[in-house]
mmCIF file of C-alpha atoms and ligand atoms in Angstrom:
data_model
loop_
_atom_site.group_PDB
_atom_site.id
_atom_site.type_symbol
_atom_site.label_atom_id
_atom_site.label_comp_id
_atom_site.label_asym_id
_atom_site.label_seq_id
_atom_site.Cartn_x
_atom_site.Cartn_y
_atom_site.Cartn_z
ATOM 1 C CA UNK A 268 4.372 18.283 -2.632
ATOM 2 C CA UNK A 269 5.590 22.000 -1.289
ATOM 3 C CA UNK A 270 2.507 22.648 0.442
ATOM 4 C CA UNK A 271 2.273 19.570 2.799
ATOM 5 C CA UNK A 272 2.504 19.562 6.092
ATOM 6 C CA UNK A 273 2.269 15.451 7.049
ATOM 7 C CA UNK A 274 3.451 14.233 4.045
ATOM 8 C CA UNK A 275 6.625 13.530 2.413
ATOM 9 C CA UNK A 276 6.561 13.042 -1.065
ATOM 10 C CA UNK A 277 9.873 12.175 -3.237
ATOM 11 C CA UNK A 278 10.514 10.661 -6.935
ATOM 12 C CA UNK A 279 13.570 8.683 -7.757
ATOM 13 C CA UNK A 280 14.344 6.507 -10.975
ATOM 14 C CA UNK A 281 10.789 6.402 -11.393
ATOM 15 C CA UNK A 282 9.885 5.296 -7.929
ATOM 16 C CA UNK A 283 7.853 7.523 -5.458
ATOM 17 C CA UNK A 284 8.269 7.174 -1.475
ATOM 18 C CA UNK A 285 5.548 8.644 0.460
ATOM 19 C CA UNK A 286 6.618 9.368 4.138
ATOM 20 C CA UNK A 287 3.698 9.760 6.504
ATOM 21 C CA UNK A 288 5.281 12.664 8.575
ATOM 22 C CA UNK A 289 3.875 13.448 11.878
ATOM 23 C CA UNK A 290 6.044 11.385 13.946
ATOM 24 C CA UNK A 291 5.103 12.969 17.577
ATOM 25 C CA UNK A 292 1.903 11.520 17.065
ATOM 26 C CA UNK A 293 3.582 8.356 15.854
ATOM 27 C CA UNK A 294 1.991 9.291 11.876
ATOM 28 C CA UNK A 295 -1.589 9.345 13.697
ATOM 29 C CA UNK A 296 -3.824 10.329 10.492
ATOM 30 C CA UNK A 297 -5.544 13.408 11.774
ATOM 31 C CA UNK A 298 -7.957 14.928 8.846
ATOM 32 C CA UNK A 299 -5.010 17.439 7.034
ATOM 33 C CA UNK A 300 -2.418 13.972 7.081
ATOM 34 C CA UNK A 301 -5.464 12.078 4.812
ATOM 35 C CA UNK A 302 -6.120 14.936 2.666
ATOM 36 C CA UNK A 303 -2.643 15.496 2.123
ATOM 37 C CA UNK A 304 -2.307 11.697 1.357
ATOM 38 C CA UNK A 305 -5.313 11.565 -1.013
ATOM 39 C CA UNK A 306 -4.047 14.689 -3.262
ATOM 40 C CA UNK A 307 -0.667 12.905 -3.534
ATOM 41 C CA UNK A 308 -2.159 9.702 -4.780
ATOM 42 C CA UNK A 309 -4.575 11.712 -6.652
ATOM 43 C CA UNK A 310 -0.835 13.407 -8.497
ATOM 44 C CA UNK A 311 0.819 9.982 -8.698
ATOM 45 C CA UNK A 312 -2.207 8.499 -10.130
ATOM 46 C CA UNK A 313 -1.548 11.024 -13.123
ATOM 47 C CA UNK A 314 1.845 11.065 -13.300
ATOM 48 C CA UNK A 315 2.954 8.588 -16.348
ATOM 49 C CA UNK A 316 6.525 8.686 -15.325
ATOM 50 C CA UNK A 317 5.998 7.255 -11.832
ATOM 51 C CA UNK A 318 6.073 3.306 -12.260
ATOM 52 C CA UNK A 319 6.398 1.978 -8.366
ATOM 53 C CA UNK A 320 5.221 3.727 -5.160
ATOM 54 C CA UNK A 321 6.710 2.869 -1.793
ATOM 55 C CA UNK A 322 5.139 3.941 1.704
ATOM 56 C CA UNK A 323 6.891 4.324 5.188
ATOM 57 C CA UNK A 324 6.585 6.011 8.229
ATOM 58 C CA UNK A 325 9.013 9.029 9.540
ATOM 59 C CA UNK A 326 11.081 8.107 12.474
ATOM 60 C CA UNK A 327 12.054 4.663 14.032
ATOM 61 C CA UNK A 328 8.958 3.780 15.623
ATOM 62 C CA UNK A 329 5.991 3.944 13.532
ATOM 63 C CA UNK A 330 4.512 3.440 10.079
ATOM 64 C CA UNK A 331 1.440 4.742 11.200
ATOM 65 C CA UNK A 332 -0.277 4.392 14.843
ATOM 66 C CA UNK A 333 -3.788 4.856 13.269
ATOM 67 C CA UNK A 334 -6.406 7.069 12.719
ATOM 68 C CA UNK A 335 -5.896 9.513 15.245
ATOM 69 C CA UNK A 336 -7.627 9.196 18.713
ATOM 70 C CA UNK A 337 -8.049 12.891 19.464
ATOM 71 C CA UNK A 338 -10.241 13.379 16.199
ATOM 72 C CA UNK A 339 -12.069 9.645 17.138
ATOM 73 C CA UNK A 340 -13.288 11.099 20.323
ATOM 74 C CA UNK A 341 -15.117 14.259 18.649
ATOM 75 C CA UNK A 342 -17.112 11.818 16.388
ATOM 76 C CA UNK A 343 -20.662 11.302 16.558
ATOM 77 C CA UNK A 344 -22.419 8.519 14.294
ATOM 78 C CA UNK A 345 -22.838 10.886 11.194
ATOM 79 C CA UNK A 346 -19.155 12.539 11.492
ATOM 80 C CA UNK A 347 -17.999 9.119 12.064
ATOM 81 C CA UNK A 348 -19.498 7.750 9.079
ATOM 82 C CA UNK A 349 -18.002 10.360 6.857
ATOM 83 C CA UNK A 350 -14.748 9.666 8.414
ATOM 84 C CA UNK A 351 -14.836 6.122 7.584
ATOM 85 C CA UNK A 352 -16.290 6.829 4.018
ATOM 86 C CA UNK A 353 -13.560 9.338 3.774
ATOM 87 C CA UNK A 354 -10.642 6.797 4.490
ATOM 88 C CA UNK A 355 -12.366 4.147 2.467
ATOM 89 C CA UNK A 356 -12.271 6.521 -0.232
ATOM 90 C CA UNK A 357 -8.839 6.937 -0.304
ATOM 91 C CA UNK A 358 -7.410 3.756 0.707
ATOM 92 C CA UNK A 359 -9.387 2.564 -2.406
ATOM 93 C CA UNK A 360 -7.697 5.249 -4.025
ATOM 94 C CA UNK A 361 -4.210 3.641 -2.791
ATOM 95 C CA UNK A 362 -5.333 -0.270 -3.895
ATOM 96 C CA UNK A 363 -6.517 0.982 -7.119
ATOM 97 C CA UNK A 364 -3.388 3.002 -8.283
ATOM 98 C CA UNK A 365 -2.241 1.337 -11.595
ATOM 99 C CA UNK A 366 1.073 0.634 -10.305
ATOM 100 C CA UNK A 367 2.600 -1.715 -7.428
ATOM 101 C CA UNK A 368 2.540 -0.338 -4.025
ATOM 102 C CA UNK A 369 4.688 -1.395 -1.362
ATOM 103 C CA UNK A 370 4.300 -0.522 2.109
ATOM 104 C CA UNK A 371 7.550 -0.516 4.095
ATOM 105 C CA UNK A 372 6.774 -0.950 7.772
ATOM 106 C CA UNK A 373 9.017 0.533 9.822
ATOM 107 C CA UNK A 374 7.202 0.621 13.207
ATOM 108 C CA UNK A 375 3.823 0.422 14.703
ATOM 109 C CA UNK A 376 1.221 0.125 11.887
ATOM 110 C CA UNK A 377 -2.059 0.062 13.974
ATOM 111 C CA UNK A 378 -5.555 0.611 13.218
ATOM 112 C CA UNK A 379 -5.305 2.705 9.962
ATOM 113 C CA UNK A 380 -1.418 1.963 9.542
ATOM 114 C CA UNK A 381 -2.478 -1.589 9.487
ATOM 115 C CA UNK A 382 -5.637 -0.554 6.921
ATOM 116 C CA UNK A 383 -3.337 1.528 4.377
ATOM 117 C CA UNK A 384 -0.817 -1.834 4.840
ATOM 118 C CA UNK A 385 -3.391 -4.167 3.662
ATOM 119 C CA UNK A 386 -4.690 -1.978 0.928
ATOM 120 C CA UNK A 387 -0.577 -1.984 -0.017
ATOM 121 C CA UNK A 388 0.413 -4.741 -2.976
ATOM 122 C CA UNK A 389 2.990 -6.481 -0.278
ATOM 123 C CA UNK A 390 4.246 -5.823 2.796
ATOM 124 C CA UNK A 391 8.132 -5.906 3.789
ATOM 125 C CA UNK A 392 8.482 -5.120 7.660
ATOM 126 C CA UNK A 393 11.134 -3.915 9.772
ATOM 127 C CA UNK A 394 12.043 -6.659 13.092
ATOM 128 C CA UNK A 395 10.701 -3.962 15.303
ATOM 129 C CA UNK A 396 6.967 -3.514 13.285
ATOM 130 C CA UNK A 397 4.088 -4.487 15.107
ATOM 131 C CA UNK A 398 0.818 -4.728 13.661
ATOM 132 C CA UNK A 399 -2.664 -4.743 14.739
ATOM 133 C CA UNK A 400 -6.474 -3.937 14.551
ATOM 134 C CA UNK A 401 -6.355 -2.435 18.291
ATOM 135 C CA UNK A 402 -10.165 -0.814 17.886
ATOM 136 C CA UNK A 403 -12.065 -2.864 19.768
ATOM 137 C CA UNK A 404 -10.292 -1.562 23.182
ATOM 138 C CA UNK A 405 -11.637 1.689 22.051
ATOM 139 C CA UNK A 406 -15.126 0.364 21.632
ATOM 140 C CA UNK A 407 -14.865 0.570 18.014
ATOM 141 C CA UNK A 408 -13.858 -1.221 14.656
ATOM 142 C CA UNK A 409 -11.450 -1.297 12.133
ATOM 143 C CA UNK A 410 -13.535 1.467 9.836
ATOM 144 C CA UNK A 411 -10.501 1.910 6.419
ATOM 145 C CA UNK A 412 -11.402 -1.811 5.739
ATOM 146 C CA UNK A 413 -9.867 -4.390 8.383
ATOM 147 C CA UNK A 414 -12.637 -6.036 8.515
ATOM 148 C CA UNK A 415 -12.735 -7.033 4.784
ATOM 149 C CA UNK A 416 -8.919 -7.139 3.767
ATOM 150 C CA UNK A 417 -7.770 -8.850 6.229
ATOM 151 C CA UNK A 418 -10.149 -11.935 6.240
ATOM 152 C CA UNK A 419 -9.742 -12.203 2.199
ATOM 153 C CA UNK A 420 -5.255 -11.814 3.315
ATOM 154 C CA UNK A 421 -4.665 -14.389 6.381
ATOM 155 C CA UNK A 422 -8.336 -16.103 6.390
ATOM 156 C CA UNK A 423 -11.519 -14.890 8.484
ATOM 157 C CA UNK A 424 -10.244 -17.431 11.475
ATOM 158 C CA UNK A 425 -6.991 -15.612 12.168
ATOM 159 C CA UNK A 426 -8.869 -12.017 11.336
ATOM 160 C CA UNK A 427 -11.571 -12.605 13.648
ATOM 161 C CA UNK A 428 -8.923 -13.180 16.694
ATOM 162 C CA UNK A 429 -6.769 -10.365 15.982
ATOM 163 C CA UNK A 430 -9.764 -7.931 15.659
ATOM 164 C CA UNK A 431 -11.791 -9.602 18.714
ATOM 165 C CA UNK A 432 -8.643 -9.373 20.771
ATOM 166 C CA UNK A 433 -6.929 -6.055 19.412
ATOM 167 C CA UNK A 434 -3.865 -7.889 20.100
ATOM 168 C CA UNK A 435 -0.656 -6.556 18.434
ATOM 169 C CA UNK A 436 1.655 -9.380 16.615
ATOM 170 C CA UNK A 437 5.020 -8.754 15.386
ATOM 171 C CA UNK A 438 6.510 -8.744 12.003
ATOM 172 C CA UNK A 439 7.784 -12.570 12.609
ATOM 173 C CA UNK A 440 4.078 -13.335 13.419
ATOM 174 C CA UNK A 441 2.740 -11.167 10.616
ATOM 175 C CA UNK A 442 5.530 -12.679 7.877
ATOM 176 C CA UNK A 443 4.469 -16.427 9.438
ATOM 177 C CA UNK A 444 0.632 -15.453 8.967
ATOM 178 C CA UNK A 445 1.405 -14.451 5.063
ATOM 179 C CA UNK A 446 0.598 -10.554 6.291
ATOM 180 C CA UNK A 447 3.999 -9.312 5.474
ATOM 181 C CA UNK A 448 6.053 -11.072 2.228
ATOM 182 C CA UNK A 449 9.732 -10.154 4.159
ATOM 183 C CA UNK A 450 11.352 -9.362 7.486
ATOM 184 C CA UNK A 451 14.208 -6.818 7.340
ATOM 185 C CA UNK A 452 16.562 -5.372 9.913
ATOM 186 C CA UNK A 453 15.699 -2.098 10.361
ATOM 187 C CA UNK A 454 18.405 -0.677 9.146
ATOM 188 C CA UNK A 455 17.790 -2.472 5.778
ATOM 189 C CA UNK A 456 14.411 -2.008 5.573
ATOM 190 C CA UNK A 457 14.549 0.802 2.955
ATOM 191 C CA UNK A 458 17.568 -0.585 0.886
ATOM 192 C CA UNK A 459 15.372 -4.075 0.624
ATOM 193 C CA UNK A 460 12.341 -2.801 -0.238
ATOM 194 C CA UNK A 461 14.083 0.035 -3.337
ATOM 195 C CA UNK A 462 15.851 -3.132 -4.514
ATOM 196 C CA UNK A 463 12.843 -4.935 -5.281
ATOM 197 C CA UNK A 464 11.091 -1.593 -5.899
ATOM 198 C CA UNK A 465 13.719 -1.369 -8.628
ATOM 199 C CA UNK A 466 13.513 -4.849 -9.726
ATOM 200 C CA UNK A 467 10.059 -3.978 -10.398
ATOM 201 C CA UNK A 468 10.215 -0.506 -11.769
ATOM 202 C CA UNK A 469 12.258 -1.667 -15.002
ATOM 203 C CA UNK A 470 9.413 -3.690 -15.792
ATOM 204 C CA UNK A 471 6.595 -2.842 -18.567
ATOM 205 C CA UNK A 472 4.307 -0.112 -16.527
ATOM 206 C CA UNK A 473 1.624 -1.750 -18.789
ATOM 207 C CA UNK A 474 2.010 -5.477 -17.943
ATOM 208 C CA UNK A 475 2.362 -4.209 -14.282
ATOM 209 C CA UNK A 476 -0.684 -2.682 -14.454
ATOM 210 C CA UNK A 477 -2.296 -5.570 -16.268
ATOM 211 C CA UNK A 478 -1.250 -7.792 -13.948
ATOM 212 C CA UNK A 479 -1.996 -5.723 -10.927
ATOM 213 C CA UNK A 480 -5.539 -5.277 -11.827
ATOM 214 C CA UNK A 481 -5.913 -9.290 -12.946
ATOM 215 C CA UNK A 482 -4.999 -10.262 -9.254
ATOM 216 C CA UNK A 483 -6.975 -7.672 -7.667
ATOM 217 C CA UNK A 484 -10.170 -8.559 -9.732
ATOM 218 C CA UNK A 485 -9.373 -12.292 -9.977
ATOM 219 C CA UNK A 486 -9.397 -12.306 -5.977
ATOM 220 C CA UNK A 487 -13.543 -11.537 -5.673
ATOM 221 C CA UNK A 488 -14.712 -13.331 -8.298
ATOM 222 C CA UNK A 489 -15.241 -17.087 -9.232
ATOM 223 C CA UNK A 490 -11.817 -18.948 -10.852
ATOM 224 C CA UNK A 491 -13.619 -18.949 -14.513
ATOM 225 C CA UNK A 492 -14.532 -15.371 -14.420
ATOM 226 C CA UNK A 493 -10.784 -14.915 -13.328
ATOM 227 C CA UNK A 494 -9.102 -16.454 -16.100
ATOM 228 C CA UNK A 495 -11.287 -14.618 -18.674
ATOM 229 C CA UNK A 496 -9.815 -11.507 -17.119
ATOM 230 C CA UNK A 497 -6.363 -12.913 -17.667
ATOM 231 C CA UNK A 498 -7.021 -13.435 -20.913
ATOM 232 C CA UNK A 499 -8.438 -10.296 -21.601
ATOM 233 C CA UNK A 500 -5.518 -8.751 -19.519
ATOM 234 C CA UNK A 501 -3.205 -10.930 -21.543
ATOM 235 C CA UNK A 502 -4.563 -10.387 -24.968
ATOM 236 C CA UNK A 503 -4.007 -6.059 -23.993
ATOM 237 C CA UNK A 504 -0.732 -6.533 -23.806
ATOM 238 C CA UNK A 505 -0.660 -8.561 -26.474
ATOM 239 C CA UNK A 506 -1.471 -5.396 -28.261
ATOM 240 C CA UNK A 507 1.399 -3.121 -26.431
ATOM 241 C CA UNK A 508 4.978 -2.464 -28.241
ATOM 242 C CA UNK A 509 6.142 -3.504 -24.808
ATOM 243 C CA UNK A 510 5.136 -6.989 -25.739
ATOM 244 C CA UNK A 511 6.859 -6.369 -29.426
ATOM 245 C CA UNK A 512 10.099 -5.258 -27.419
ATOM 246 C CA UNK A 513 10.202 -7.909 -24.573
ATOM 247 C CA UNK A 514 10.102 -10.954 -26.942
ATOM 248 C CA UNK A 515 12.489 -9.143 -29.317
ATOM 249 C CA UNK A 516 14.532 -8.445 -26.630
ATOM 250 C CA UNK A 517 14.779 -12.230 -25.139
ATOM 251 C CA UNK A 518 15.267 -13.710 -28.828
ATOM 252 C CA UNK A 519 18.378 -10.448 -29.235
ATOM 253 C CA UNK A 520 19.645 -11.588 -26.140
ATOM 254 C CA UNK A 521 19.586 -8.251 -24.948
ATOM 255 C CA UNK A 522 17.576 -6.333 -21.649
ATOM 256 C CA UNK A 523 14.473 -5.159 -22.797
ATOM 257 C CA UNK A 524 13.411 -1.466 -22.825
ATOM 258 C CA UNK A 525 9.950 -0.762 -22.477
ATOM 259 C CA UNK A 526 8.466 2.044 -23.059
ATOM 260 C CA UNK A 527 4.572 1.660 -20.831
ATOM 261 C CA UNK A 528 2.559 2.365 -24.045
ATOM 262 C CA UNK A 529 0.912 0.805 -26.748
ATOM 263 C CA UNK A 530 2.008 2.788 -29.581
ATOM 264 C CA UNK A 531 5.365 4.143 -30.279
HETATM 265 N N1 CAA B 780 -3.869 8.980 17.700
HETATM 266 C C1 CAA B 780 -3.404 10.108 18.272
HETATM 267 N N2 CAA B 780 -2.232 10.166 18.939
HETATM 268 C C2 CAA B 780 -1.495 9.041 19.011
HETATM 269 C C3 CAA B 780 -1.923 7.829 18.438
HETATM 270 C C4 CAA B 780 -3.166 7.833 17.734
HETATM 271 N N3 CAA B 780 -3.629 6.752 17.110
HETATM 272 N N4 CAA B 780 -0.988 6.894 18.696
HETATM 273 C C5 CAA B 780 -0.017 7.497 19.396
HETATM 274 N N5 CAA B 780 -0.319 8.794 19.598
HETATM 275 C C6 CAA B 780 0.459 9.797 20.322
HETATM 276 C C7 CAA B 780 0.327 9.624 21.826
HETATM 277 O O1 CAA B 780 -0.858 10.225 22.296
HETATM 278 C C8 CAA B 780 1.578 10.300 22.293
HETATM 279 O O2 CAA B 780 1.372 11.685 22.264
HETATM 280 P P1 CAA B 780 1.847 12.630 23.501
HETATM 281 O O3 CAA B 780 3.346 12.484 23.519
HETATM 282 O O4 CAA B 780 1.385 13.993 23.099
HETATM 283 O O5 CAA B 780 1.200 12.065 24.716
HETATM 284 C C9 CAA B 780 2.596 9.968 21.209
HETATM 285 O O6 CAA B 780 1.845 9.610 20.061
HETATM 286 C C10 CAA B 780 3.511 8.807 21.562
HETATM 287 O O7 CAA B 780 2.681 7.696 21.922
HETATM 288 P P2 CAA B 780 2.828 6.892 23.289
HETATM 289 O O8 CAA B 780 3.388 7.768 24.363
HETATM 290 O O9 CAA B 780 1.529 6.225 23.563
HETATM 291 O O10 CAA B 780 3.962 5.832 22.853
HETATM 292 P P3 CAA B 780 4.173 4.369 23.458
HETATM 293 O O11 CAA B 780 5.465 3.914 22.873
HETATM 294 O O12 CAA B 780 4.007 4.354 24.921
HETATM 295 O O13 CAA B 780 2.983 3.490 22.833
HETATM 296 C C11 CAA B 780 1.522 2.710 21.087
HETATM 297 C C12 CAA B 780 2.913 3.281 21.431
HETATM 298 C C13 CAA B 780 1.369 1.303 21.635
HETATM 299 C C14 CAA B 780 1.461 2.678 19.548
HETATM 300 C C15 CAA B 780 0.417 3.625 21.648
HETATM 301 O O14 CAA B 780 0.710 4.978 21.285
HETATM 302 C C16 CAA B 780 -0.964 3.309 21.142
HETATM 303 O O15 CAA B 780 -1.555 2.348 21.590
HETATM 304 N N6 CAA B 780 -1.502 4.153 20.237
HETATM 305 C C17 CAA B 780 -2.873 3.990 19.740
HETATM 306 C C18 CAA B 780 -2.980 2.900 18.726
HETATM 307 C C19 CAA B 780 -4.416 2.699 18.302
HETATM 308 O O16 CAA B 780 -5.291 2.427 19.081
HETATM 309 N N7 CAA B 780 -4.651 2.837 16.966
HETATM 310 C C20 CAA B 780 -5.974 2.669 16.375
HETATM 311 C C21 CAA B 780 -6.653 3.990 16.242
HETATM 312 S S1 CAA B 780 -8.346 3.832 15.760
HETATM 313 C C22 CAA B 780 -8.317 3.592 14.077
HETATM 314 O O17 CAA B 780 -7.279 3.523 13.464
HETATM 315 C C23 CAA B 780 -9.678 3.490 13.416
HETATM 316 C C24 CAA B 780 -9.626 3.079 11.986
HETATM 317 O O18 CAA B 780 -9.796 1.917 11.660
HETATM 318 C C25 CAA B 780 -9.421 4.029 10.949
#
């Protein structure tokens, strides 16, 4: 968007790349970096033409160092509660967008960098990432959902020594854990993760989304309530001229085109 400061913001063959931009700071989110981030998920979220979204940090050392510490030290209970209702808010936002998400980590992603990670669809991490929940040497806690995603992502066991400790692991640590799906060289970081963002992207948005949603539900509720999501989720698409064109397609012999809507 023109009128950001700490935010990059780019569309390409249908794929968006948000850049967190402050890279002095290491992409620290100060308040204008998460407003700037919530309007641009808030414009992706209603732009039909957009079909994957891909995060990264600027510069070769950080995705994002975490909320920022200078802002953390101002808070009192109340402002602190707003600010982790705040980030909540939009990292909910971020898990919630109808498309795939992919977080390329090119750096540190601590605290918040780690939170906006988690809240990612998958992970794909550069050799030199590190992650952690370091709050707890600042007398605090993860507060944009540490506590809950990553428990439900590498098991409470693993969560509760990472955020007892605030001990950073790397990306071979975080790929071996199941936190990140890929380790990259740096330098291929972004070419991996727009391949598979492309792989993806030529894909029906609607089954995507379907999909998407089935796995994000499916994960907090019982297995039976689950698969009568799927079916629901299945029986949509059933409905979709994607579905029409995609079985047409394989029986043709020919790529499918899909078009993201029900109706033609
Ligand atoms: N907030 C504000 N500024 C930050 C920052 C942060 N989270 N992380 C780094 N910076 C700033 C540093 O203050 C420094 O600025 P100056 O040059 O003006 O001094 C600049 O970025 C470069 O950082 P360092 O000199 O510290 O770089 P380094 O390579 O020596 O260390 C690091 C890198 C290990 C990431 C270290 O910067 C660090 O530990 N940062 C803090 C990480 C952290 O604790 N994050 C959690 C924040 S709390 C949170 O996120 C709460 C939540 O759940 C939402």
């Amino acid at each position: 968007m023109d009128d950001n400061q700490y935010i990059l913001f780019n569309v390409e063959n249908n794929i968006a790349v948000i850049t967190f931009n402050r890279p002095k700071a290491l992409n620290a989110l100060n308040a204008p970096l998460l407003s700037e981030f919530a309007r641009t998920l808030e414009k992706i979220a209603d732009d039909e033409s957009i079909r994957v979204l891909v995060l990264t940090g600027a510069g070769d050392k950080a995705f994002v160092a975490g909320a920022d510490i200078k802002e953390l030290a101002q808070c009192d209970a109340l402002s602190g509660k707003r600010f982790s209702e705040a980030g909540h808010e939009t990292i909910s936002r971020l898990e919630s967008l109808p498309i795939p998400v992919i977080a390329a980590v090119n750096g540190y992603a601590l605290g918040g960098g780690s939170e906006i990670a988690l809240a990612c669809d998958f992970i794909y991490a550069a050799e030199n990432a590190m992650f952690g929940l370091p709050e707890i040497t600042l007398g605090l806690i993860p507060g944009f959902g540490g506590t809950q995603r990553l428990p439900r992502l590498i098991g409470s066991n693993r969560a509760k020594e990472l955020i007892f400790t605030g001990r950073m692991i790397s990306a071979t640590e975080a790929e071996n854990m199941g936190l990140a799906n890929r380790v990259c060289p740096p330098e291929a970081l972004m070419e991996e993760t727009m391949k598979t963002a492309s792989a993806i992207a030529v894909k029906g948005k609607l089954s995507l989304r379907e999909a998407k949603q089935a796995i994000n539900t499916g994960m907090d509720v019982d297995l039976a309530t689950g698969c009568t999501l799927e079916t629901n989720a299945f029986s949509l698409c059933m409905a979709s001229i994607d579905a029409k064109e995609g079985t047409r397609a394989f029986l043709e012999k020919r790529k499918a085109d899909f078009k993201g809507s029900y109706t033609s």
